Structures are given as C-alpha cells and as structure tokens.
Amino acid sequence: MAHPARLLSAFALSGLLLVADLAPALAGEDQPAKQAFGAVQLPTAGPATPYGFYSKGCMSGAVALPTDGPNWQAMRLSRNRRWGNPAMISLLEQLSRDAPKVGWPGLLVGDIAQPRGGPMVNGHASHQLGLDADVWLTPMPAKRLSVQQREDKPFVSMLQKDKFLTIDEKAWTPAHARLLMLAASYPQVERIFVNPAIKKKLCDSWTGDRAVMGKIRPLYGHDAHFHIRISCPAGAAGCKPQAPVAAGDGCDKSLAWWFTKEPWEPKKPATPTKPAPPPRPMMVSDLPKACAAILDQPAVVDEAHATYGGVAAYVDPGPVPVSATAKDLAPKAGAAPVPEDDVPLPAAR
C-alpha cells in the first residue's frame, strides 16, 4: 500500500504536470511580474540558485517541501507555494525535528515561495527567492489533516481582539517562546519576523540566553505565524544579502516605536498636492535579468521531483549547531505542552 504522505502529495500536485505547458510564453514579451510568475506551475531543473533580493527576485532549481513529514504538515496546498531553495527546505526539516525537544509537537508550514519564486499576486512582498518561509503559531495536531482541512483550518492570533497590540494570554504559551528562540538559534537564520506584541512578550518574559533575541524582529501582520528568513547560500553570487541585524537584543527604542502613533498615521504633505497616480506594477524587466530566462525555461517533468520536492537532490546536513543551550530551551516543569523589507501598514485600529 502506498505511503499516506505519497498519496497526499500526489493528490495535491496531480494537476501540476498536466498544466505545466499552459504557462504563457514570455520570450521577448514584458509583462507584470506577479501574473507571469503566478502562472508557472512547476520549477526549472538544474542547480538551485536565487537571483536578486528577497522582495525583488526569482529562483531556479526549487524543490518542494513534502506535504507531510514526521513532525510537519504543509498547509494551504492549493496556493502551490511550498517551493524553496534546498537550504530552506533542509532548515524547515531540521526545525521540525528539534521542535519536540522544546515542547512543540510539530510544524504547520505555510507559504515558502512559488515554483520559480518571483512576486506573488497576493499575500507577500518578499518570499521571492525561496529563502523565506511562514510557520504557523499553531502546533501540529496529532492527526493528519485532509487536503480540505488544510485549506479551511483558521489562523489563531496571539493577540487580544479588543486591545491594541496586546498578547492574548489564553493563546500564548511558554512553548511558543521556546519555538521562536529555537528557530532564531540556527546560524543560517538571518531574521524571524513576529508581531511587535510578540517581540515585546519575549523581551519581557524570556529568562534564558538572549544571544539570538536580536534576530527576532517586530513587523505588523505576524500575529498568527512567524516568518523565517535565511541568508543567501554560499556561492550564490546573484543573491543580494540584507544588512546585518543591529547589535543587542532589540528590546529598546526601536521596539517601542511600533507602539506609538507614528507607524499608523500617514504623513501630511507640507502643501496640498494632487492625488498620486497608482503605482506602476513591477514588470519582469524590473527583476534581475536572469528572471526572464528562468520564466522561459522548460518545467521539470520528473513527477518524483515535483511531488516529493527532489529529496534526493540535496544532502541533509544533520544537526545544526545552535547558540542557545538545551537548558535555555527545555520546557520548564509544569509547562503547557504544545530592514529592507516593505513594512506593511496596518489597517485602522
């Protein structure tokens, strides 16, 4: 009998090979990048290479996170956004193996990237190189979710609904803190984005080693999931790195700014001006030159690669050294089991 993970993977991607040849021919034709990359259903073959910056680029040779692993389940399969650089897929698998050690049963993994990266029609400004991934702040359930359940399962915010940027103590647990600090402890992780209230909660309550606390960065919109960003892989000359995180734990004035009115209130011009014209959409020609060629490359046609994410295409590096100690991250007795970015402005309070 076929393994359940293989059946689910095959079901989730059964239509991809049938539509691989339906992506529009883009040679010599410039068009909005969101639509161009969103129309491609499968990755290219060949080496995994990111081109450009996290919020303005693309990738070749992506592999897919399998729909199921021992300690993870991929969510929202219909989006076709579980493709990434092998370094990111390996990191997610490592985090899923280590998470139970800190009292977190497993990961629900959200968006990583499109098959060839690039801008998305909705949802993200970054996630374009296969080096970003979203992990839900909901622990993986003991049972395997069906495809439909993975589409319908609601997000659970860590914030109170009736108080501005205030943690919901009924939703938040010490295990959430241990998972975030574990994710930040891997050396290849550049940043972890969380809601400012979550960052403040960590600043106020974490009693272990704070050496990697500075990697955890406040950013609106990340109250039901956290966003992992890893560094450009070694030798990826076309990948543009971001500025290093500032020294310190980030529990300072830079965090306090997020709780002021300034991020919310639009700046008033000194003199009345005409309404600004709508922004020009990002075109394929605005991306690194390699991206147009990547769009035109033939899709990988190996069904095993498409379904199982090319597991044989990369070598698992094994345990990754962490800077936090086991004592720092271990569950306490009686604990509950369980930049250069475009900063999104929040909706009205």
Tab-separated table of C-alpha atoms in Angstrom:
chain	number	residue	atom	x	y	z
A	1	MET	CA	0.000	0.000	0.000
A	2	ALA	CA	1.307	3.478	-0.887
A	3	HIS	CA	2.546	5.641	1.970
A	4	PRO	CA	-0.086	8.218	3.081
A	5	ALA	CA	2.361	11.078	2.547
A	6	ARG	CA	2.902	9.957	-1.049
A	7	LEU	CA	-0.832	9.691	-1.657
A	8	LEU	CA	-1.460	13.149	-0.243
A	9	SER	CA	1.438	14.622	-2.183
A	10	ALA	CA	0.294	13.028	-5.400
A	11	PHE	CA	-3.272	14.241	-4.838
A	12	ALA	CA	-2.193	17.784	-4.043
A	13	LEU	CA	0.024	18.063	-7.133
A	14	SER	CA	-1.789	15.731	-9.530
A	15	GLY	CA	-2.801	18.583	-11.775
A	16	LEU	CA	0.563	20.303	-11.973
A	17	LEU	CA	2.137	18.133	-14.657
A	18	LEU	CA	-0.984	18.478	-16.784
A	19	VAL	CA	-0.839	22.265	-16.766
A	20	ALA	CA	2.937	22.711	-16.908
A	21	ASP	CA	2.798	23.517	-20.631
A	22	LEU	CA	-0.036	26.022	-20.181
A	23	ALA	CA	2.153	28.804	-18.736
A	24	PRO	CA	2.308	31.712	-21.217
A	25	ALA	CA	5.290	32.008	-23.496
A	26	LEU	CA	7.140	35.057	-22.304
A	27	ALA	CA	10.131	35.241	-24.662
A	28	GLY	CA	10.648	38.807	-25.815
A	29	GLU	CA	7.494	39.997	-24.048
A	30	ASP	CA	7.482	42.122	-20.928
A	31	GLN	CA	4.522	41.847	-18.568
A	32	PRO	CA	3.588	42.292	-14.901
A	33	ALA	CA	5.849	40.045	-12.846
A	34	LYS	CA	3.113	38.929	-10.438
A	35	GLN	CA	1.000	37.448	-13.201
A	36	ALA	CA	3.965	35.956	-15.039
A	37	PHE	CA	5.406	34.090	-12.065
A	38	GLY	CA	1.996	33.207	-10.624
A	39	ALA	CA	1.080	31.416	-13.858
A	40	VAL	CA	4.011	28.992	-13.719
A	41	GLN	CA	3.105	25.738	-12.008
A	42	LEU	CA	6.431	23.875	-11.815
A	43	PRO	CA	10.101	24.758	-11.211
A	44	THR	CA	13.031	24.560	-13.562
A	45	ALA	CA	15.506	21.728	-13.495
A	46	GLY	CA	19.173	22.269	-12.711
A	47	PRO	CA	21.052	23.925	-9.855
A	48	ALA	CA	19.130	25.774	-7.153
A	49	THR	CA	20.063	29.448	-7.488
A	50	PRO	CA	18.437	32.614	-6.104
A	51	TYR	CA	18.667	35.863	-8.097
A	52	GLY	CA	18.067	39.326	-6.647
A	53	PHE	CA	16.730	40.392	-3.282
A	54	TYR	CA	14.138	38.785	-1.002
A	55	SER	CA	11.462	41.228	-2.213
A	56	LYS	CA	12.664	41.569	-5.830
A	57	GLY	CA	13.943	38.407	-7.432
A	58	CYS	CA	13.354	34.823	-8.517
A	59	MET	CA	14.953	31.383	-8.305
A	60	SER	CA	15.825	28.335	-10.359
A	61	GLY	CA	16.008	24.687	-9.315
A	62	ALA	CA	13.470	24.896	-6.491
A	63	VAL	CA	12.350	21.818	-4.578
A	64	ALA	CA	9.075	21.324	-2.752
A	65	LEU	CA	8.600	20.662	0.931
A	66	PRO	CA	6.763	17.310	1.035
A	67	THR	CA	3.163	17.684	2.160
A	68	ASP	CA	3.905	15.568	5.232
A	69	GLY	CA	6.890	14.726	7.381
A	70	PRO	CA	7.339	13.102	10.789
A	71	ASN	CA	6.947	16.459	12.513
A	72	TRP	CA	5.355	18.770	9.933
A	73	GLN	CA	2.309	19.229	7.735
A	74	ALA	CA	2.181	21.658	4.802
A	75	MET	CA	-0.864	23.931	4.735
A	76	ARG	CA	-2.932	25.705	2.042
A	77	LEU	CA	-1.740	23.303	-0.658
A	78	SER	CA	-3.864	24.925	-3.367
A	79	ARG	CA	-1.625	28.008	-3.296
A	80	ASN	CA	1.291	25.998	-4.735
A	81	ARG	CA	3.720	27.980	-2.603
A	82	ARG	CA	5.693	25.249	-0.840
A	83	TRP	CA	8.692	25.515	-3.149
A	84	GLY	CA	12.027	26.726	-1.882
A	85	ASN	CA	15.771	26.672	-2.083
A	86	PRO	CA	17.063	23.316	-0.757
A	87	ALA	CA	18.731	25.208	2.108
A	88	MET	CA	15.327	26.432	3.300
A	89	ILE	CA	13.692	23.015	2.943
A	90	SER	CA	16.534	21.494	4.950
A	91	LEU	CA	16.172	24.170	7.649
A	92	LEU	CA	12.431	23.514	7.997
A	93	GLU	CA	13.039	19.801	8.338
A	94	GLN	CA	15.720	20.460	10.969
A	95	LEU	CA	13.410	22.766	12.924
A	96	SER	CA	10.629	20.172	12.782
A	97	ARG	CA	12.971	17.535	14.246
A	98	ASP	CA	14.196	19.813	17.018
A	99	ALA	CA	10.808	21.339	17.931
A	100	PRO	CA	9.572	18.392	20.061
A	101	LYS	CA	12.677	18.812	22.235
A	102	VAL	CA	11.348	22.213	23.358
A	103	GLY	CA	7.769	21.047	23.876
A	104	TRP	CA	6.343	21.811	20.387
A	105	PRO	CA	4.831	18.699	18.735
A	106	GLY	CA	5.428	19.702	15.122
A	107	LEU	CA	5.115	22.427	12.499
A	108	LEU	CA	2.261	23.633	10.344
A	109	VAL	CA	4.141	25.187	7.426
A	110	GLY	CA	2.548	27.932	5.360
A	111	ASP	CA	3.909	29.761	2.318
A	112	ILE	CA	7.518	29.365	1.210
A	113	ALA	CA	7.653	30.506	-2.437
A	114	GLN	CA	6.200	29.913	-5.896
A	115	PRO	CA	7.813	27.280	-8.155
A	116	ARG	CA	10.188	29.852	-9.637
A	117	GLY	CA	9.917	32.442	-6.908
A	118	GLY	CA	9.122	35.948	-8.038
A	119	PRO	CA	6.385	38.339	-6.910
A	120	MET	CA	3.035	36.913	-5.836
A	121	VAL	CA	-0.390	38.151	-6.859
A	122	ASN	CA	-1.337	38.402	-3.187
A	123	GLY	CA	-0.019	37.775	0.286
A	124	HIS	CA	3.646	38.756	0.385
A	125	ALA	CA	6.131	41.415	-0.637
A	126	SER	CA	9.050	39.044	-0.078
A	127	HIS	CA	9.183	35.209	-0.375
A	128	GLN	CA	10.667	35.655	-3.882
A	129	LEU	CA	13.954	33.733	-3.572
A	130	GLY	CA	12.848	30.562	-1.790
A	131	LEU	CA	14.717	31.763	1.314
A	132	ASP	CA	11.633	32.840	3.331
A	133	ALA	CA	9.044	30.598	4.979
A	134	ASP	CA	5.997	31.029	7.217
A	135	VAL	CA	5.357	28.710	10.174
A	136	TRP	CA	2.033	28.847	11.981
A	137	LEU	CA	1.895	29.682	15.671
A	138	THR	CA	-0.486	26.737	15.995
A	139	PRO	CA	1.076	23.405	16.998
A	140	MET	CA	0.685	20.499	14.610
A	141	PRO	CA	-2.284	18.285	15.603
A	142	ALA	CA	-1.727	14.607	16.312
A	143	LYS	CA	-3.861	13.556	13.337
A	144	ARG	CA	-3.027	14.114	9.688
A	145	LEU	CA	-5.237	16.811	8.204
A	146	SER	CA	-7.042	16.217	4.941
A	147	VAL	CA	-6.413	18.448	1.919
A	148	GLN	CA	-9.665	20.292	2.619
A	149	GLN	CA	-8.879	20.711	6.302
A	150	ARG	CA	-5.550	22.255	5.342
A	151	GLU	CA	-7.470	24.797	3.257
A	152	ASP	CA	-10.103	25.573	5.895
A	153	LYS	CA	-8.237	25.465	9.207
A	154	PRO	CA	-8.378	29.003	10.650
A	155	PHE	CA	-5.400	31.003	11.800
A	156	VAL	CA	-5.154	31.621	15.555
A	157	SER	CA	-3.893	35.068	16.509
A	158	MET	CA	-1.752	35.533	19.583
A	159	LEU	CA	-3.339	38.972	20.151
A	160	GLN	CA	-6.409	40.076	22.044
A	161	LYS	CA	-9.187	41.223	19.735
A	162	ASP	CA	-10.237	44.202	21.852
A	163	LYS	CA	-6.835	45.582	22.906
A	164	PHE	CA	-4.215	47.179	20.680
A	165	LEU	CA	-1.025	45.098	20.336
A	166	THR	CA	-1.714	43.066	23.471
A	167	ILE	CA	-0.900	39.380	23.827
A	168	ASP	CA	-3.804	37.006	24.464
A	169	GLU	CA	-2.553	35.093	27.469
A	170	LYS	CA	-5.083	32.331	26.759
A	171	ALA	CA	-3.466	31.659	23.386
A	172	TRP	CA	0.208	32.308	24.178
A	173	THR	CA	2.241	29.623	25.954
A	174	PRO	CA	5.881	29.256	27.042
A	175	ALA	CA	6.251	26.717	24.236
A	176	HIS	CA	5.665	29.488	21.702
A	177	ALA	CA	8.619	31.392	23.146
A	178	ARG	CA	10.869	28.324	23.117
A	179	LEU	CA	9.982	27.565	19.477
A	180	LEU	CA	10.798	31.112	18.345
A	181	MET	CA	14.092	31.170	20.198
A	182	LEU	CA	14.966	27.759	18.760
A	183	ALA	CA	14.241	28.969	15.212
A	184	ALA	CA	16.397	32.055	15.760
A	185	SER	CA	19.282	29.960	17.102
A	186	TYR	CA	20.265	28.369	13.769
A	187	PRO	CA	23.271	30.182	12.273
A	188	GLN	CA	21.795	30.310	8.752
A	189	VAL	CA	18.694	32.145	10.012
A	190	GLU	CA	19.022	35.895	9.386
A	191	ARG	CA	15.723	37.089	10.857
A	192	ILE	CA	12.492	35.901	12.440
A	193	PHE	CA	9.583	38.320	11.889
A	194	VAL	CA	6.825	38.430	14.525
A	195	ASN	CA	4.150	40.885	15.572
A	196	PRO	CA	5.567	43.691	17.782
A	197	ALA	CA	3.466	42.445	20.719
A	198	ILE	CA	5.081	39.012	20.437
A	199	LYS	CA	8.553	40.537	20.381
A	200	LYS	CA	7.691	42.581	23.480
A	201	LYS	CA	6.376	39.472	25.226
A	202	LEU	CA	9.682	37.721	24.560
A	203	CYS	CA	11.648	40.741	25.770
A	204	ASP	CA	9.653	40.889	28.998
A	205	SER	CA	9.499	37.196	29.814
A	206	TRP	CA	12.452	35.275	28.355
A	207	THR	CA	14.881	34.271	31.101
A	208	GLY	CA	17.297	32.111	29.101
A	209	ASP	CA	20.216	33.038	26.854
A	210	ARG	CA	19.303	36.171	24.862
A	211	ALA	CA	22.190	35.971	22.374
A	212	VAL	CA	19.881	35.403	19.380
A	213	MET	CA	16.991	37.605	20.583
A	214	GLY	CA	18.085	40.376	18.214
A	215	LYS	CA	17.270	38.193	15.201
A	216	ILE	CA	13.594	38.260	16.187
A	217	ARG	CA	12.276	41.412	14.522
A	218	PRO	CA	8.932	43.203	15.003
A	219	LEU	CA	6.694	43.519	11.937
A	220	TYR	CA	2.946	44.017	11.709
A	221	GLY	CA	0.836	41.173	10.392
A	222	HIS	CA	2.769	38.324	12.005
A	223	ASP	CA	0.451	37.529	14.916
A	224	ALA	CA	-0.729	34.050	13.809
A	225	HIS	CA	2.515	32.895	12.188
A	226	PHE	CA	6.203	33.716	12.228
A	227	HIS	CA	8.365	34.344	9.195
A	228	ILE	CA	11.780	32.689	8.885
A	229	ARG	CA	14.406	34.240	6.607
A	230	ILE	CA	17.726	32.560	5.924
A	231	SER	CA	20.881	34.066	4.453
A	232	CYS	CA	21.960	33.808	0.827
A	233	PRO	CA	23.530	30.370	0.226
A	234	ALA	CA	27.304	30.214	-0.096
A	235	GLY	CA	28.409	30.848	-3.658
A	236	ALA	CA	25.105	32.421	-4.773
A	237	ALA	CA	26.694	35.482	-6.363
A	238	GLY	CA	23.382	36.723	-7.784
A	239	CYS	CA	21.671	36.778	-4.379
A	240	LYS	CA	21.620	40.198	-2.717
A	241	PRO	CA	22.087	39.952	1.064
A	242	GLN	CA	20.427	42.294	3.528
A	243	ALA	CA	22.073	44.456	6.135
A	244	PRO	CA	23.145	42.624	9.304
A	245	VAL	CA	20.886	42.824	12.335
A	246	ALA	CA	21.941	45.573	14.734
A	247	ALA	CA	23.783	44.525	17.867
A	248	GLY	CA	21.747	43.900	21.005
A	249	ASP	CA	18.515	42.082	21.778
A	250	GLY	CA	16.203	44.565	20.037
A	251	CYS	CA	14.282	45.274	23.248
A	252	ASP	CA	14.929	49.001	23.067
A	253	LYS	CA	13.613	52.195	21.491
A	254	SER	CA	13.402	50.507	18.109
A	255	LEU	CA	10.747	48.186	19.555
A	256	ALA	CA	8.942	50.950	21.439
A	257	TRP	CA	8.453	52.815	18.128
A	258	TRP	CA	5.997	50.150	16.964
A	259	PHE	CA	3.682	51.007	19.858
A	260	THR	CA	3.495	54.717	19.008
A	261	LYS	CA	1.145	56.501	16.603
A	262	GLU	CA	3.868	57.169	14.060
A	263	PRO	CA	3.650	53.850	12.167
A	264	TRP	CA	-0.118	54.249	11.861
A	265	GLU	CA	-0.629	57.884	10.969
A	266	PRO	CA	0.068	58.910	7.359
A	267	LYS	CA	2.400	61.842	6.971
A	268	LYS	CA	0.674	65.044	5.864
A	269	PRO	CA	2.350	66.928	2.998
A	270	ALA	CA	3.541	70.442	3.748
A	271	THR	CA	1.445	71.789	0.872
A	272	PRO	CA	-1.653	70.309	-0.779
A	273	THR	CA	-0.780	68.060	-3.669
A	274	LYS	CA	-2.664	66.252	-6.364
A	275	PRO	CA	-3.523	62.616	-5.674
A	276	ALA	CA	-0.595	60.412	-6.578
A	277	PRO	CA	-1.109	58.202	-9.619
A	278	PRO	CA	-1.434	54.470	-8.920
A	279	PRO	CA	1.958	52.794	-8.617
A	280	ARG	CA	3.325	51.147	-11.719
A	281	PRO	CA	3.247	47.355	-11.400
A	282	MET	CA	6.579	45.594	-11.147
A	283	MET	CA	7.408	44.190	-14.568
A	284	VAL	CA	9.520	41.177	-15.419
A	285	SER	CA	12.099	43.596	-16.829
A	286	ASP	CA	12.401	45.223	-13.387
A	287	LEU	CA	13.732	41.973	-11.905
A	288	PRO	CA	17.269	40.656	-12.356
A	289	LYS	CA	17.939	39.744	-15.998
A	290	ALA	CA	18.125	36.045	-15.144
A	291	CYS	CA	14.453	36.027	-14.137
A	292	ALA	CA	13.093	36.452	-17.672
A	293	ALA	CA	15.200	33.490	-18.781
A	294	ILE	CA	14.000	31.434	-15.813
A	295	LEU	CA	10.400	32.044	-16.823
A	296	ASP	CA	11.159	30.719	-20.304
A	297	GLN	CA	12.981	27.591	-19.189
A	298	PRO	CA	11.097	24.297	-19.546
A	299	ALA	CA	9.460	22.907	-16.443
A	300	VAL	CA	10.859	19.913	-14.643
A	301	VAL	CA	8.916	16.868	-15.821
A	302	ASP	CA	10.089	14.306	-13.284
A	303	GLU	CA	6.952	13.546	-11.269
A	304	ALA	CA	9.000	12.392	-8.264
A	305	HIS	CA	10.780	15.754	-8.169
A	306	ALA	CA	7.513	17.656	-8.418
A	307	THR	CA	5.725	15.551	-5.821
A	308	TYR	CA	8.403	14.851	-3.268
A	309	GLY	CA	10.434	18.014	-3.632
A	310	GLY	CA	13.551	16.451	-5.090
A	311	VAL	CA	14.505	14.922	-1.744
A	312	ALA	CA	17.431	13.164	-3.378
A	313	ALA	CA	18.672	16.436	-4.861
A	314	TYR	CA	20.206	17.667	-1.637
A	315	VAL	CA	22.012	16.178	1.329
A	316	ASP	CA	20.603	16.668	4.813
A	317	PRO	CA	23.434	18.330	6.778
A	318	GLY	CA	22.292	16.699	10.011
A	319	PRO	CA	22.057	18.518	13.333
A	320	VAL	CA	22.839	22.222	13.095
A	321	PRO	CA	24.756	23.817	15.984
A	322	VAL	CA	22.729	26.310	17.981
A	323	SER	CA	23.881	29.105	20.219
A	324	ALA	CA	21.164	28.619	22.831
A	325	THR	CA	21.714	25.762	25.248
A	326	ALA	CA	19.381	22.854	25.920
A	327	LYS	CA	18.860	24.241	29.409
A	328	ASP	CA	17.714	27.572	27.991
A	329	LEU	CA	15.176	25.994	25.626
A	330	ALA	CA	13.960	22.986	27.576
A	331	PRO	CA	10.360	23.143	28.830
A	332	LYS	CA	10.044	24.270	32.420
A	333	ALA	CA	8.377	21.950	34.916
A	334	GLY	CA	4.609	22.148	34.573
A	335	ALA	CA	4.770	23.989	31.240
A	336	ALA	CA	1.855	23.574	28.861
A	337	PRO	CA	2.655	21.022	26.092
A	338	VAL	CA	2.159	22.428	22.989
A	339	PRO	CA	15.355	46.065	7.264
A	340	GLU	CA	14.978	46.487	3.742
A	341	ASP	CA	11.577	44.930	3.792
A	342	ASP	CA	8.456	46.722	2.698
A	343	VAL	CA	6.803	47.372	6.064
A	344	PRO	CA	3.053	46.768	5.676
A	345	LEU	CA	0.990	49.485	7.273
A	346	PRO	CA	-1.778	48.125	9.482
A	347	ALA	CA	-5.467	48.643	8.924
A	348	ALA	CA	-7.382	51.159	11.030
A	349	ARG	CA	-7.434	50.318	14.714
